[in-house]
PDB file of C-alpha atoms in Angstrom:
ATOM      1  CA  LEU P  18      57.856 120.439  94.677  1.00 56.00           C
ATOM      2  CA  ALA P  19      58.947 116.790  94.497  1.00 59.00           C
ATOM      3  CA  LYS P  20      56.378 114.230  95.567  1.00 80.00           C
ATOM      4  CA  THR P  21      57.319 111.467  97.968  1.00 89.00           C
ATOM      5  CA  THR P  22      55.964 107.951  98.318  1.00 91.00           C
ATOM      6  CA  GLN P  23      56.304 105.938 101.495  1.00 94.00           C
ATOM      7  CA  PRO P  24      54.493 102.951 103.042  1.00 96.00           C
ATOM      8  CA  ILE P  25      51.245 103.786 104.779  1.00 95.00           C
ATOM      9  CA  SER P  26      52.074 101.709 107.835  1.00 97.00           C
ATOM     10  CA  MET P  27      54.719  99.456 109.375  1.00 97.00           C
ATOM     11  CA  ASP P  28      54.864  97.209 112.417  1.00 97.00           C
ATOM     12  CA  SER P  29      57.885  96.130 114.416  1.00 97.00           C
ATOM     13  CA  TYR P  30      58.947  94.975 117.851  1.00 97.00           C
ATOM     14  CA  GLU P  31      60.951  96.543 120.608  1.00 97.00           C
ATOM     15  CA  GLY P  32      64.693  96.222 120.175  1.00 97.00           C
ATOM     16  CA  GLN P  33      64.513  95.794 116.406  1.00 97.00           C
ATOM     17  CA  GLU P  34      65.982  98.067 113.778  1.00 97.00           C
ATOM     18  CA  VAL P  35      63.333  99.728 111.630  1.00 98.00           C
ATOM     19  CA  ASN P  36      63.982 100.980 108.118  1.00 98.00           C
ATOM     20  CA  ILE P  37      61.437 103.186 106.388  1.00 97.00           C
ATOM     21  CA  THR P  38      62.072 103.778 102.704  1.00 96.00           C
ATOM     22  CA  CYS P  39      60.817 106.779 100.797  1.00 94.00           C
ATOM     23  CA  SER P  40      60.902 107.281  97.046  1.00 93.00           C
ATOM     24  CA  HIS P  41      61.269 110.704  95.489  1.00 90.00           C
ATOM     25  CA  ASN P  42      61.882 110.119  91.802  1.00 89.00           C
ATOM     26  CA  ASN P  43      61.514 113.762  90.820  1.00 86.00           C
ATOM     27  CA  ILE P  44      63.893 115.223  93.369  1.00 87.00           C
ATOM     28  CA  ALA P  45      65.618 118.367  92.126  1.00 85.00           C
ATOM     29  CA  THR P  46      69.289 119.173  92.378  1.00 85.00           C
ATOM     30  CA  ASN P  47      68.826 121.660  95.208  1.00 81.00           C
ATOM     31  CA  ASP P  48      66.338 119.628  97.242  1.00 85.00           C
ATOM     32  CA  TYR P  49      67.220 118.207 100.624  1.00 88.00           C
ATOM     33  CA  ILE P  50      65.655 115.087 102.121  1.00 91.00           C
ATOM     34  CA  THR P  51      64.109 115.612 105.518  1.00 91.00           C
ATOM     35  CA  TRP P  52      62.243 113.387 107.950  1.00 94.00           C
ATOM     36  CA  TYR P  53      59.804 114.427 110.660  1.00 94.00           C
ATOM     37  CA  GLN P  54      58.190 112.461 113.474  1.00 96.00           C
ATOM     38  CA  GLN P  55      54.753 113.170 114.876  1.00 96.00           C
ATOM     39  CA  PHE P  56      53.245 111.793 118.061  1.00 94.00           C
ATOM     40  CA  PRO P  57      49.495 111.990 118.681  1.00 89.00           C
ATOM     41  CA  SER P  58      48.310 115.437 119.766  1.00 86.00           C
ATOM     42  CA  GLN P  59      51.687 117.029 119.055  1.00 92.00           C
ATOM     43  CA  GLY P  60      53.207 118.974 116.196  1.00 93.00           C
ATOM     44  CA  PRO P  61      55.756 117.242 113.967  1.00 93.00           C
ATOM     45  CA  ARG P  62      59.342 117.125 115.163  1.00 93.00           C
ATOM     46  CA  PHE P  63      62.393 117.336 112.923  1.00 91.00           C
ATOM     47  CA  ILE P  64      64.424 114.120 112.993  1.00 93.00           C
ATOM     48  CA  ILE P  65      67.108 114.281 110.346  1.00 93.00           C
ATOM     49  CA  GLN P  66      68.055 115.891 107.059  1.00 91.00           C
ATOM     50  CA  GLY P  67      70.523 114.967 104.346  1.00 92.00           C
ATOM     51  CA  TYR P  68      71.579 115.621 100.793  1.00 91.00           C
ATOM     52  CA  LYS P  69      73.537 112.504  99.839  1.00 91.00           C
ATOM     53  CA  THR P  70      75.276 109.391 101.222  1.00 91.00           C
ATOM     54  CA  LYS P  71      74.730 108.905 104.933  1.00 95.00           C
ATOM     55  CA  VAL P  72      73.812 111.148 107.825  1.00 95.00           C
ATOM     56  CA  THR P  73      73.662 110.017 111.425  1.00 95.00           C
ATOM     57  CA  ASN P  74      72.578 111.751 114.598  1.00 94.00           C
ATOM     58  CA  GLU P  75      71.625 110.644 118.078  1.00 93.00           C
ATOM     59  CA  VAL P  76      68.151 109.614 116.948  1.00 92.00           C
ATOM     60  CA  ALA P  77      68.445 108.042 113.499  1.00 96.00           C
ATOM     61  CA  SER P  78      70.457 107.461 110.354  1.00 97.00           C
ATOM     62  CA  LEU P  79      69.531 108.529 106.869  1.00 97.00           C
ATOM     63  CA  PHE P  80      70.824 106.628 103.865  1.00 97.00           C
ATOM     64  CA  ILE P  81      70.676 108.262 100.441  1.00 96.00           C
ATOM     65  CA  PRO P  82      71.935 106.447  97.317  1.00 96.00           C
ATOM     66  CA  ALA P  83      73.900 108.216  94.635  1.00 95.00           C
ATOM     67  CA  ASP P  84      70.884 108.859  92.384  1.00 94.00           C
ATOM     68  CA  ARG P  85      68.974 110.397  95.345  1.00 94.00           C
ATOM     69  CA  LYS P  86      65.692 109.006  94.046  1.00 93.00           C
ATOM     70  CA  SER P  87      65.030 107.289  97.338  1.00 95.00           C
ATOM     71  CA  SER P  88      66.107 107.453 100.945  1.00 95.00           C
ATOM     72  CA  THR P  89      65.881 105.212 103.989  1.00 97.00           C
ATOM     73  CA  LEU P  90      65.326 106.332 107.544  1.00 97.00           C
ATOM     74  CA  SER P  91      66.853 103.869 109.974  1.00 98.00           C
ATOM     75  CA  LEU P  92      65.789 103.754 113.615  1.00 97.00           C
ATOM     76  CA  PRO P  93      68.108 101.540 115.683  1.00 94.00           C
ATOM     77  CA  ARG P  94      66.684  99.400 118.480  1.00 93.00           C
ATOM     78  CA  VAL P  95      63.198 100.889 118.573  1.00 97.00           C
ATOM     79  CA  SER P  96      61.127 101.132 121.719  1.00 96.00           C
ATOM     80  CA  LEU P  97      57.409 101.564 122.324  1.00 97.00           C
ATOM     81  CA  SER P  98      57.951 105.321 122.452  1.00 95.00           C
ATOM     82  CA  ASP P  99      58.969 105.306 118.784  1.00 96.00           C
ATOM     83  CA  THR P 100      55.366 104.594 117.813  1.00 97.00           C
ATOM     84  CA  ALA P 101      54.489 107.620 115.690  1.00 97.00           C
ATOM     85  CA  VAL P 102      53.878 108.846 112.164  1.00 97.00           C
ATOM     86  CA  TYR P 103      57.040 109.482 110.148  1.00 97.00           C
ATOM     87  CA  TYR P 104      57.007 111.929 107.249  1.00 95.00           C
ATOM     88  CA  CYS P 105      59.525 112.026 104.416  1.00 93.00           C
ATOM     89  CA  LEU P 106      59.851 115.348 102.598  1.00 89.00           C
ATOM     90  CA  VAL P 107      62.078 116.849  99.956  1.00 85.00           C
ATOM     91  CA  VAL P 108      62.600 120.553 100.454  1.00 78.00           C
ATOM     92  CA  LEU P 109      64.521 123.522  99.221  1.00 67.00           C
ATOM     93  CA  SER P 110      66.357 125.584 101.767  1.00 57.00           C
ATOM     94  CA  ALA P 111      64.410 128.443 103.336  1.00 57.00           C
ATOM     95  CA  SER P 112      61.220 127.321 101.689  1.00 65.00           C
ATOM     96  CA  LYS P 113      57.795 126.038 102.504  1.00 68.00           C
ATOM     97  CA  ILE P 114      57.496 122.308 103.101  1.00 76.00           C
ATOM     98  CA  ILE P 115      54.700 120.073 101.921  1.00 76.00           C
ATOM     99  CA  PHE P 116      53.814 116.974 103.908  1.00 83.00           C
ATOM    100  CA  GLY P 117      52.923 113.663 102.275  1.00 83.00           C
ATOM    101  CA  SER P 118      50.766 111.005 103.829  1.00 87.00           C
ATOM    102  CA  GLY P 119      53.454 109.654 106.150  1.00 95.00           C
ATOM    103  CA  THR P 120      54.163 106.169 107.541  1.00 97.00           C
ATOM    104  CA  ARG P 121      52.362 105.090 110.689  1.00 97.00           C
ATOM    105  CA  LEU P 122      54.882 103.049 112.676  1.00 98.00           C
ATOM    106  CA  SER P 123      53.595 100.756 115.421  1.00 98.00           C
ATOM    107  CA  ILE P 124      56.021  99.168 117.865  1.00 97.00           C
ATOM    108  CA  ARG P 125      54.907  96.145 119.850  1.00 96.00           C
ATOM    109  CA  PRO P 126      56.376  94.692 123.052  1.00 95.00           C
TER     110      PRO P 126
ATOM    111  CA  SER H   5      66.027 125.318 118.607  1.00 76.00           C
ATOM    112  CA  ALA H   6      62.888 127.427 118.836  1.00 84.00           C
ATOM    113  CA  VAL H   7      60.089 127.142 121.383  1.00 91.00           C
ATOM    114  CA  ILE H   8      56.624 127.849 120.049  1.00 95.00           C
ATOM    115  CA  SER H   9      53.417 128.332 121.973  1.00 96.00           C
ATOM    116  CA  GLN H  10      49.877 128.580 120.672  1.00 97.00           C
ATOM    117  CA  LYS H  11      46.724 129.967 122.185  1.00 97.00           C
ATOM    118  CA  PRO H  12      44.147 128.656 122.671  1.00 97.00           C
ATOM    119  CA  SER H  13      45.111 125.010 122.914  1.00 96.00           C
ATOM    120  CA  ARG H  14      41.562 124.032 122.058  1.00 97.00           C
ATOM    121  CA  ASP H  15      38.180 125.609 121.570  1.00 98.00           C
ATOM    122  CA  ILE H  16      34.616 124.717 120.708  1.00 98.00           C
ATOM    123  CA  CYS H  17      32.899 127.329 118.563  1.00 97.00           C
ATOM    124  CA  GLN H  18      29.524 127.825 116.986  1.00 97.00           C
ATOM    125  CA  ARG H  19      29.144 127.961 113.247  1.00 97.00           C
ATOM    126  CA  GLY H  20      29.238 131.426 111.765  1.00 97.00           C
ATOM    127  CA  THR H  21      31.632 132.778 114.373  1.00 98.00           C
ATOM    128  CA  SER H  22      35.359 133.467 114.043  1.00 98.00           C
ATOM    129  CA  LEU H  23      38.332 132.348 116.101  1.00 98.00           C
ATOM    130  CA  THR H  24      41.780 133.910 116.215  1.00 98.00           C
ATOM    131  CA  ILE H  25      44.700 131.627 117.017  1.00 98.00           C
ATOM    132  CA  GLN H  26      47.913 133.109 118.336  1.00 98.00           C
ATOM    133  CA  CYS H  27      51.422 131.794 117.731  1.00 97.00           C
ATOM    134  CA  GLN H  28      54.362 133.060 119.797  1.00 97.00           C
ATOM    135  CA  VAL H  29      58.013 132.165 119.209  1.00 95.00           C
ATOM    136  CA  ASP H  30      60.834 132.641 121.701  1.00 94.00           C
ATOM    137  CA  SER H  31      63.219 133.993 119.068  1.00 92.00           C
ATOM    138  CA  GLN H  32      63.045 136.170 115.994  1.00 91.00           C
ATOM    139  CA  VAL H  33      62.270 134.257 112.824  1.00 88.00           C
ATOM    140  CA  THR H  34      61.728 135.338 109.257  1.00 85.00           C
ATOM    141  CA  MET H  35      59.290 132.751 108.013  1.00 86.00           C
ATOM    142  CA  MET H  36      56.241 131.417 109.837  1.00 91.00           C
ATOM    143  CA  PHE H  37      53.803 128.877 108.465  1.00 93.00           C
ATOM    144  CA  TRP H  38      50.237 127.865 109.259  1.00 96.00           C
ATOM    145  CA  TYR H  39      49.005 124.308 108.731  1.00 95.00           C
ATOM    146  CA  ARG H  40      45.762 122.458 109.152  1.00 97.00           C
ATOM    147  CA  GLN H  41      45.582 118.813 110.159  1.00 96.00           C
ATOM    148  CA  GLN H  42      42.293 116.979 110.127  1.00 93.00           C
ATOM    149  CA  PRO H  43      41.942 113.923 112.374  1.00 87.00           C
ATOM    150  CA  GLY H  44      44.060 111.033 111.181  1.00 87.00           C
ATOM    151  CA  GLN H  45      45.329 113.009 108.208  1.00 91.00           C
ATOM    152  CA  SER H  46      48.562 114.627 107.185  1.00 91.00           C
ATOM    153  CA  LEU H  47      49.288 118.324 107.452  1.00 92.00           C
ATOM    154  CA  THR H  48      48.093 120.753 104.808  1.00 92.00           C
ATOM    155  CA  LEU H  49      49.872 124.059 104.409  1.00 91.00           C
ATOM    156  CA  ILE H  50      47.501 127.030 104.601  1.00 95.00           C
ATOM    157  CA  ALA H  51      49.863 129.959 104.133  1.00 94.00           C
ATOM    158  CA  THR H  52      53.318 131.391 104.646  1.00 91.00           C
ATOM    159  CA  ALA H  53      53.610 134.546 106.734  1.00 92.00           C
ATOM    160  CA  ASN H  54      56.631 136.814 106.508  1.00 86.00           C
ATOM    161  CA  GLN H  55      56.949 139.898 108.643  1.00 83.00           C
ATOM    162  CA  GLY H  56      56.285 143.104 106.762  1.00 82.00           C
ATOM    163  CA  SER H  57      54.432 141.547 103.846  1.00 84.00           C
ATOM    164  CA  GLU H  58      51.119 139.940 103.115  1.00 89.00           C
ATOM    165  CA  ALA H  59      50.790 136.241 103.683  1.00 93.00           C
ATOM    166  CA  THR H  60      51.083 133.883 100.729  1.00 92.00           C
ATOM    167  CA  TYR H  61      48.200 131.416 100.557  1.00 94.00           C
ATOM    168  CA  GLU H  62      48.227 127.921  99.123  1.00 92.00           C
ATOM    169  CA  SER H  63      45.716 126.716  96.596  1.00 91.00           C
ATOM    170  CA  GLY H  64      42.327 126.255  98.211  1.00 94.00           C
ATOM    171  CA  PHE H  65      42.872 128.807 100.968  1.00 96.00           C
ATOM    172  CA  VAL H  66      41.900 132.478 100.756  1.00 96.00           C
ATOM    173  CA  ILE H  67      42.604 135.528 102.844  1.00 97.00           C
ATOM    174  CA  ASP H  68      38.938 136.275 103.520  1.00 97.00           C
ATOM    175  CA  LYS H  69      38.511 132.905 105.199  1.00 98.00           C
ATOM    176  CA  PHE H  70      41.916 132.700 106.908  1.00 98.00           C
ATOM    177  CA  PRO H  71      43.263 136.219 107.501  1.00 97.00           C
ATOM    178  CA  ILE H  72      46.768 136.208 108.929  1.00 97.00           C
ATOM    179  CA  SER H  73      48.690 138.880 110.779  1.00 95.00           C
ATOM    180  CA  ARG H  74      52.447 139.027 111.284  1.00 94.00           C
ATOM    181  CA  PRO H  75      53.130 142.206 113.252  1.00 92.00           C
ATOM    182  CA  ASN H  76      56.689 141.324 114.287  1.00 92.00           C
ATOM    183  CA  LEU H  77      59.351 138.637 114.070  1.00 92.00           C
ATOM    184  CA  THR H  78      58.087 136.602 117.034  1.00 94.00           C
ATOM    185  CA  PHE H  79      54.318 136.597 116.654  1.00 95.00           C
ATOM    186  CA  SER H  80      51.550 135.700 114.213  1.00 96.00           C
ATOM    187  CA  THR H  81      47.817 135.126 114.274  1.00 97.00           C
ATOM    188  CA  LEU H  82      45.512 133.053 112.104  1.00 98.00           C
ATOM    189  CA  THR H  83      41.809 133.762 112.104  1.00 98.00           C
ATOM    190  CA  VAL H  84      39.313 131.147 110.999  1.00 98.00           C
ATOM    191  CA  SER H  85      36.354 133.201 109.818  1.00 98.00           C
ATOM    192  CA  ASN H  86      32.683 132.375 109.465  1.00 98.00           C
ATOM    193  CA  MET H  87      33.314 128.870 110.706  1.00 97.00           C
ATOM    194  CA  SER H  88      31.473 125.748 109.648  1.00 97.00           C
ATOM    195  CA  PRO H  89      31.800 122.176 110.957  1.00 96.00           C
ATOM    196  CA  GLU H  90      34.184 121.458 108.062  1.00 95.00           C
ATOM    197  CA  ASP H  91      36.687 123.787 109.719  1.00 97.00           C
ATOM    198  CA  SER H  92      36.978 121.433 112.682  1.00 97.00           C
ATOM    199  CA  SER H  93      40.630 120.530 112.692  1.00 97.00           C
ATOM    200  CA  ILE H  94      43.963 121.039 114.404  1.00 97.00           C
ATOM    201  CA  TYR H  95      45.725 124.230 113.375  1.00 98.00           C
ATOM    202  CA  LEU H  96      49.480 124.384 113.776  1.00 97.00           C
ATOM    203  CA  CYS H  97      52.010 127.108 113.300  1.00 96.00           C
ATOM    204  CA  SER H  98      55.646 126.477 112.532  1.00 93.00           C
ATOM    205  CA  VAL H  99      58.808 128.467 112.051  1.00 91.00           C
ATOM    206  CA  GLU H 100      61.768 127.900 109.819  1.00 82.00           C
ATOM    207  CA  HIS H 101      64.952 127.812 111.827  1.00 71.00           C
ATOM    208  CA  GLY H 102      68.143 127.867 109.888  1.00 61.00           C
ATOM    209  CA  GLY H 103      70.488 127.490 112.792  1.00 52.00           C
ATOM    210  CA  MET H 104      71.442 123.869 112.337  1.00 49.00           C
ATOM    211  CA  GLY H 105      69.949 122.728 109.062  1.00 46.00           C
ATOM    212  CA  LEU H 106      69.031 124.385 105.873  1.00 52.00           C
ATOM    213  CA  ASN H 107      65.333 123.806 106.404  1.00 67.00           C
ATOM    214  CA  GLU H 108      64.479 122.648 109.870  1.00 79.00           C
ATOM    215  CA  GLN H 109      61.030 123.619 111.025  1.00 85.00           C
ATOM    216  CA  TYR H 110      59.744 123.766 114.571  1.00 90.00           C
ATOM    217  CA  PHE H 111      56.060 123.287 115.226  1.00 94.00           C
ATOM    218  CA  GLY H 112      53.773 124.561 117.899  1.00 95.00           C
ATOM    219  CA  PRO H 113      51.583 122.163 119.892  1.00 94.00           C
ATOM    220  CA  GLY H 114      48.538 122.968 117.785  1.00 96.00           C
ATOM    221  CA  THR H 115      45.073 124.369 118.422  1.00 97.00           C
ATOM    222  CA  ARG H 116      42.260 121.844 118.353  1.00 97.00           C
ATOM    223  CA  LEU H 117      39.144 123.508 116.952  1.00 97.00           C
ATOM    224  CA  THR H 118      35.686 121.988 117.026  1.00 97.00           C
ATOM    225  CA  VAL H 119      32.854 123.783 115.256  1.00 97.00           C
ATOM    226  CA  THR H 120      29.310 122.841 116.175  1.00 96.00           C
TER     227      THR H 120
END
């Protein structure tokens, strides 16, 4: 399974756009890039998944360059409630997923 | 989406005893997963449980310590056997739901276990 590398922590302020970049140099052809969010005392929650280019949903955008060796999760206009740990994973379909260390995002007023 | 519940939500147990954690899903799913998350740490996959077959354990986890049952497509249990303080952790179950995405997993709220 491909290993991912992402910053341990990030700080930002309410109303800002936050971009969290993840590197996955050994991503395989059939792997998908997936991001999860975890609040304290809760299980992780699926945010977004993509294979290439750009994916956008009501929560976030995911940018994936052509070589797919990295990806960037973009959170528009963050609020205090976006304070959480964000995990980047590369996964095969219908397969187990392995979590990396995640990025602890702190949003300040 | 899938709604997952776990019982108990938390427990305090004495060393040497065993605890069985239940995971119930509101829809039929093929694959269920059990994770452990120690305080402030990421999640570690314990095993994958498919209905009708024995669970597949990850490196470092064995069936004698973490026996798993998967009697039907909506239910699974994880037992933490012969507990020691090192087993104090949050245990989470998840299901793979292929409705929207190719690999979107839904997680239960977790069971917080403290071993004294």
